[in-house]
mmCIF file of C-alpha atoms in Angstrom:
data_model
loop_
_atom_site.group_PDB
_atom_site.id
_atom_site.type_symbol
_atom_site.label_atom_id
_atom_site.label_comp_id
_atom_site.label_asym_id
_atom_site.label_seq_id
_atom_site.Cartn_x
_atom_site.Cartn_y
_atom_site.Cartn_z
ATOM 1 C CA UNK A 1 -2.058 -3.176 12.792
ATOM 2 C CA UNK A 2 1.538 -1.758 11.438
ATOM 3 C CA UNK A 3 3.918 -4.457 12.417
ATOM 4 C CA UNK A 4 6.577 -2.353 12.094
ATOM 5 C CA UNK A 5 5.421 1.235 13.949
ATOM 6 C CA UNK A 6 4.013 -1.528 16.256
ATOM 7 C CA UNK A 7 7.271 -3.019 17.391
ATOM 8 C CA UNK A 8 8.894 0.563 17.182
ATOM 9 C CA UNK A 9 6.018 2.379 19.628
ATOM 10 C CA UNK A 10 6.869 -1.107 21.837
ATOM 11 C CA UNK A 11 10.136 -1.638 22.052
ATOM 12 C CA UNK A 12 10.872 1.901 22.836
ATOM 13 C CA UNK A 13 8.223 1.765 25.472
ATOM 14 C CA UNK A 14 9.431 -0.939 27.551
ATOM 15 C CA UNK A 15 13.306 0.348 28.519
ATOM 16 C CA UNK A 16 10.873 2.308 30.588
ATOM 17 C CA UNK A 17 8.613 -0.327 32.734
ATOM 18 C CA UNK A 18 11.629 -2.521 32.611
ATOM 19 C CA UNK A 19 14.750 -0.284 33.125
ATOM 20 C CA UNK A 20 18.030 -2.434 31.875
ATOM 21 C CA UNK A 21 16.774 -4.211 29.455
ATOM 22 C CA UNK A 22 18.434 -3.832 25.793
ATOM 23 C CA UNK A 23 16.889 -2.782 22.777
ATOM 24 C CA UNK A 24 17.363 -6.037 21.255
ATOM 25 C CA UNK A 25 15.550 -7.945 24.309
ATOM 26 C CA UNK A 26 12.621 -4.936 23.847
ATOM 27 C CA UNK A 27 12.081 -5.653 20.290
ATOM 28 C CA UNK A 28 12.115 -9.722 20.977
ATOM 29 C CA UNK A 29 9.389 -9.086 23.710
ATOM 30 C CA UNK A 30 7.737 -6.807 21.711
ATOM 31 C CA UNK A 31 7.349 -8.903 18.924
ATOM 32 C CA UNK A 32 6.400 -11.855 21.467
ATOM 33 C CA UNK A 33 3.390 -9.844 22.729
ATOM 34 C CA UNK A 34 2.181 -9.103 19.033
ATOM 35 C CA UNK A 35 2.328 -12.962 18.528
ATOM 36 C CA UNK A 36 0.581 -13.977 21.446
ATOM 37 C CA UNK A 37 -2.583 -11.587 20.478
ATOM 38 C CA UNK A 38 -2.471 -12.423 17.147
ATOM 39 C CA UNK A 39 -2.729 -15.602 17.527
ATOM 40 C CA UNK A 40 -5.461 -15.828 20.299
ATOM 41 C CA UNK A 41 -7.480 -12.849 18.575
ATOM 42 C CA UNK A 42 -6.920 -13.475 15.102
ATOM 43 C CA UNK A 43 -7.666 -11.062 12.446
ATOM 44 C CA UNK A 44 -11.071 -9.770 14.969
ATOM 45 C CA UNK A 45 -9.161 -9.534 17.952
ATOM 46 C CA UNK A 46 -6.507 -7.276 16.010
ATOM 47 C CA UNK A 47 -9.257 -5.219 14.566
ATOM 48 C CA UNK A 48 -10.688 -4.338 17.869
ATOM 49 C CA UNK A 49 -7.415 -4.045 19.460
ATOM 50 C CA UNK A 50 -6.800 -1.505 16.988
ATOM 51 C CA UNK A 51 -10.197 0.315 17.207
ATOM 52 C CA UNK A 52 -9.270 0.663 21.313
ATOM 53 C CA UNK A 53 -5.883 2.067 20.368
ATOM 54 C CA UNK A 54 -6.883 4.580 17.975
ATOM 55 C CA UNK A 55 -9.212 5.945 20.649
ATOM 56 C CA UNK A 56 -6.513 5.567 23.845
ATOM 57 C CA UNK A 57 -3.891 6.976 21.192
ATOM 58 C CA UNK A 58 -6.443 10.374 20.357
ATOM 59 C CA UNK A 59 -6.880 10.523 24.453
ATOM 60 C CA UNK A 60 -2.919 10.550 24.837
ATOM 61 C CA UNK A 61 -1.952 12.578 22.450
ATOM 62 C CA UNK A 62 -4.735 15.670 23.108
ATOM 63 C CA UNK A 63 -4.014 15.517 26.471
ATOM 64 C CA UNK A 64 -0.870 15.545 25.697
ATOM 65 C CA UNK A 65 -1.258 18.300 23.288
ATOM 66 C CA UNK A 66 -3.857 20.237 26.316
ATOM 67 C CA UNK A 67 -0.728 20.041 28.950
ATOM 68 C CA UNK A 68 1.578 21.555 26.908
ATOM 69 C CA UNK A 69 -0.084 24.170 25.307
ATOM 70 C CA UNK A 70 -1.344 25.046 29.327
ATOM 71 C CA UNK A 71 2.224 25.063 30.692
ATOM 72 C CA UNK A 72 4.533 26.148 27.355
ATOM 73 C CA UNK A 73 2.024 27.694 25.000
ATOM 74 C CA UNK A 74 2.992 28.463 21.153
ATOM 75 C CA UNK A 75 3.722 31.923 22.095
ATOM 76 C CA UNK A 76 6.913 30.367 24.419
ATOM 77 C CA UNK A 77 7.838 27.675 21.636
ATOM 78 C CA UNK A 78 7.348 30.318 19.220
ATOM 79 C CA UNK A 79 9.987 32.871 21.218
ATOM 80 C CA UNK A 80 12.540 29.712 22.065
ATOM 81 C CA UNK A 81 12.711 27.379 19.150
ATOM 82 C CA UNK A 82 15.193 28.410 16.319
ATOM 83 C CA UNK A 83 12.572 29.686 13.548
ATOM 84 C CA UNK A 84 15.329 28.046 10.410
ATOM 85 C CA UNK A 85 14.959 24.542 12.382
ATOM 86 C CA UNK A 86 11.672 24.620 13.844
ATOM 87 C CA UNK A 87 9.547 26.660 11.755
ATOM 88 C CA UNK A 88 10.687 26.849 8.598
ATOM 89 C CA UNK A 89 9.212 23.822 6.180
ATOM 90 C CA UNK A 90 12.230 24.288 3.562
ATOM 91 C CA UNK A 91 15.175 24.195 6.110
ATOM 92 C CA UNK A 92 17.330 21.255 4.097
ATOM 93 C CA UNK A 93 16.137 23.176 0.628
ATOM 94 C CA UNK A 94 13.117 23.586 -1.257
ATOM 95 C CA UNK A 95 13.769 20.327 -3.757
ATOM 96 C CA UNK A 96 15.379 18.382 -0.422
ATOM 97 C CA UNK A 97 12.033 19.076 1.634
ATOM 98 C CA UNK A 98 9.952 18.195 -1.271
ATOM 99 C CA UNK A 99 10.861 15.060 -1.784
ATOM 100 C CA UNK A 100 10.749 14.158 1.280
ATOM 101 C CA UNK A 101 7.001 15.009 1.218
ATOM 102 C CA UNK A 102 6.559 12.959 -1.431
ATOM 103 C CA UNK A 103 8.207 10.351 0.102
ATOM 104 C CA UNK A 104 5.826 10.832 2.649
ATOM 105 C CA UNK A 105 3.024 10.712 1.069
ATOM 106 C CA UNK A 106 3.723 7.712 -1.131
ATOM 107 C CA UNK A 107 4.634 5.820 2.037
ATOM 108 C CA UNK A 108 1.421 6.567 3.813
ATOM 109 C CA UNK A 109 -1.154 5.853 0.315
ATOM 110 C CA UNK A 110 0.421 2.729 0.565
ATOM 111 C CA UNK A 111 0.948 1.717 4.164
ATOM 112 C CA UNK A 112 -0.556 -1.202 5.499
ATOM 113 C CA UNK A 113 -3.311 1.587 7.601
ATOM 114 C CA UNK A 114 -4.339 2.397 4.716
ATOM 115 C CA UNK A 115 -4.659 -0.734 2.421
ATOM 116 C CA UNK A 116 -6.166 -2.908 4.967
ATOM 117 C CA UNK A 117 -9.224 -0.484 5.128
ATOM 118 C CA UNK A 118 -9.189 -0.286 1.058
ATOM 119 C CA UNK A 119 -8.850 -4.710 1.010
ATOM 120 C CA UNK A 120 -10.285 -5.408 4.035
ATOM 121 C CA UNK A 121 -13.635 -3.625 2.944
ATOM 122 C CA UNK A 122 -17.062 -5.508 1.786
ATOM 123 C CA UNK A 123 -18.219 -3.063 -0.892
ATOM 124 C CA UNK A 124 -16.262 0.132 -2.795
ATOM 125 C CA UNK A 125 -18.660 2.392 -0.579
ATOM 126 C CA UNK A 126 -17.181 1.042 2.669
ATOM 127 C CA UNK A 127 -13.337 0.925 1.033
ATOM 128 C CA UNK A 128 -13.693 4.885 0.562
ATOM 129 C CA UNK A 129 -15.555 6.036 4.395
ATOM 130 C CA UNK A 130 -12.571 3.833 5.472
ATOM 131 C CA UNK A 131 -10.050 5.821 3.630
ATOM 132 C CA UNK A 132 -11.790 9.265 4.122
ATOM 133 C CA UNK A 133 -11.668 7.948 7.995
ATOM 134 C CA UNK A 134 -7.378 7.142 8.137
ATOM 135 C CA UNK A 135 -6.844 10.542 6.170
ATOM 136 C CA UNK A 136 -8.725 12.233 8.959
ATOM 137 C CA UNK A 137 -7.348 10.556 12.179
ATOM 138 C CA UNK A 138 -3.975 10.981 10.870
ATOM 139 C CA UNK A 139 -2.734 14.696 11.022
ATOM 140 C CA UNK A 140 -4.465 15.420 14.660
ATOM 141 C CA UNK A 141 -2.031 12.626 16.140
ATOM 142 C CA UNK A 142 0.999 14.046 13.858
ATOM 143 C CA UNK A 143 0.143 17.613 14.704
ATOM 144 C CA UNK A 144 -0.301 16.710 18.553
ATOM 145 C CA UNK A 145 2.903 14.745 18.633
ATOM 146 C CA UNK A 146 4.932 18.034 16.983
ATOM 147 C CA UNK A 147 3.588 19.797 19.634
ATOM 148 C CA UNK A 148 4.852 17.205 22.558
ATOM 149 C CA UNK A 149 7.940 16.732 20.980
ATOM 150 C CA UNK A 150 8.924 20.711 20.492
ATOM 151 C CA UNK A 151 7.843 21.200 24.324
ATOM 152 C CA UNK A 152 10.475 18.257 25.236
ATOM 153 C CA UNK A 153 13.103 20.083 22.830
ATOM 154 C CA UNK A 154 12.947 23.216 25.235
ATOM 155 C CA UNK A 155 12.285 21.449 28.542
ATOM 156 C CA UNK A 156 14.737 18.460 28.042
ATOM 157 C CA UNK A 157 17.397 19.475 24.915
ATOM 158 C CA UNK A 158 19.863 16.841 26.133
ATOM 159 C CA UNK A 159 17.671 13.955 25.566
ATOM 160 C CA UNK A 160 19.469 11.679 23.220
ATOM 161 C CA UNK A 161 17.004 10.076 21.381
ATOM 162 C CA UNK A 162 14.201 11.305 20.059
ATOM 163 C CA UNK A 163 11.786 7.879 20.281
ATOM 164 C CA UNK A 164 12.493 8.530 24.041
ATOM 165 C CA UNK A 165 10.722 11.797 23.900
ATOM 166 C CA UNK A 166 6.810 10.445 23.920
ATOM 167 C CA UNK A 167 7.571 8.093 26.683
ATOM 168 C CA UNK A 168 9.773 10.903 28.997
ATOM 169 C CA UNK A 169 6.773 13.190 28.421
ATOM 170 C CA UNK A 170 4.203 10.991 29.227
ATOM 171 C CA UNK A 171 6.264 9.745 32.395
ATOM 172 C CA UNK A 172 7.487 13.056 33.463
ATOM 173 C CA UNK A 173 4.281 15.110 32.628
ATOM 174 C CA UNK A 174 1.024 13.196 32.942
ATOM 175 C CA UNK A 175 -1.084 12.290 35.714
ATOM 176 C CA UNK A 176 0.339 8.833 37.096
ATOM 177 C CA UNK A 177 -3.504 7.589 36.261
ATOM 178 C CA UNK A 178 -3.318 8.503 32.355
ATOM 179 C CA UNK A 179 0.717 8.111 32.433
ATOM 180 C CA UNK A 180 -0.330 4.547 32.609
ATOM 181 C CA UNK A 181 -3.555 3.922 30.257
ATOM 182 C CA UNK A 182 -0.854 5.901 28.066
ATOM 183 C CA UNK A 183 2.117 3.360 28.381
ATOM 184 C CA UNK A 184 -0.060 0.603 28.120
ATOM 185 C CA UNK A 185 -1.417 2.278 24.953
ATOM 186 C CA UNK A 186 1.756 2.501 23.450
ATOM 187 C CA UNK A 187 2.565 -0.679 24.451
ATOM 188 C CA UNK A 188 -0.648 -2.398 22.358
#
C-alpha cells in the first residue's frame, strides 16, 4: 500500500461522488478511510486489499485501454497529437529527459511497492518472484494510462487538471456498471 499514490488516486476521486467538497476535505477523508482499514485489517487486511486492487486496477485500465483504442485508435492519436509533445521522448532535451528517467527509476527501485515485496518476503527466493512480479505489473498500467490520458487530450483539451483525467474518462466513457467497480477501485 503507497500511502501517498493512495491518498492522491483518493482524494482526486471523491470531488467526483461528492461534488463540492474541497481538496483539503478529500485528502482528510481519504486519509480517514486508509485509517479505518488499516486498523481493522492490519498488515493482512492491507495485503489482500492490495491483491484485489491490483486485479480491479488491470480490469480498469485494459478496458480502459480496449475503449479507446475501439473509438480513437493510434492511427487518430497518431494524426492529432503534436508529434514534438506527444511522441517525441527527448522533447525538454536529451540530458533534461534523461534525468528524469533516472529519477524515475531510482524512485520506483526504491518505492515502498517495491521494498515491501523485497522485506516483507520469507526467503531470498520469494523476495526476487516478488520483484520480478512489481517490474511486470507495472508498465501495462503506465502504458494503458498513456493511452487514456492522450484520448482525453483530444476529446477534452480544456480539462484543467490532469489527475481529473482518469476519473472524467472513467465517468464519461465506461459502462455505468464498471464506471463504478472502477471508482470504487480508485477509491481503495
Amino acid at each position: 500500500l503507497g500511502l501517498i499514490a493512495q491518498l492522491m488516486s483518493a482524494s482526486a476521486v471523491l470531488p467526483f461522488i461528492f461534488p463540492g467538497i474541497s481538496g483539503e476535505v478529500s485528502v482528510f477523508l481519504s486519509a480517514v478511510l486508509m485509517l479505518i482499514y488499516v486498523t481493522f485489517g492490519g498488515a493482512l487486511g492491507i495485503g489482500q486489499i492490495g491483491k484485489i486492487k491490483t486485479i480491479l486496477l488491470y480490469v480498469a485500465i485494459i478496458s480502459g485501454s480496449i475503449i479507446v483504442l475501439r473509438s480513437t485508435g493510434i492511427h487518430d492519436m497518431w494524426n492529432t497529437l503534436d508529434h514534438d509533445t506527444y511522441f517525441n521522448l527527448f522533447v525538454f532535451g536529451h540530458s533534461k529527459e534523461l534525468s528524469k528517467a533516472l529519477s524515475v527509476m531510482l524512485g520506483l527501485f526504491t518505492s515502498q511497492t517495491y521494498m515491501q515485496a523485497f522485506r516483507s518476503s520469507c526467503s531470498d527466493r520469494v523476495a526476487r518472484g516478488s520483484e520480478f512480479i512489481s517490474a511486470v505489473l507495472i508498465p501495462p498500467i503506465g502504458f494503458g494510462s498513456m493511452l487514456i490520458g492522450m484520448f482525453m487530450q483530444i476529446h477534452h483539451p480544456a480539462l484543467e487538471n490532469a489527475k481529473d483525467a482518469l476519473p472524467q474518462f472513467v465517468l464519461n466513457y465506461m459502462p455505468d456498471w464498471l464506471s463504478g467497480i472502477v471508482m470504487g477501485t480508485l477509491l481503495l
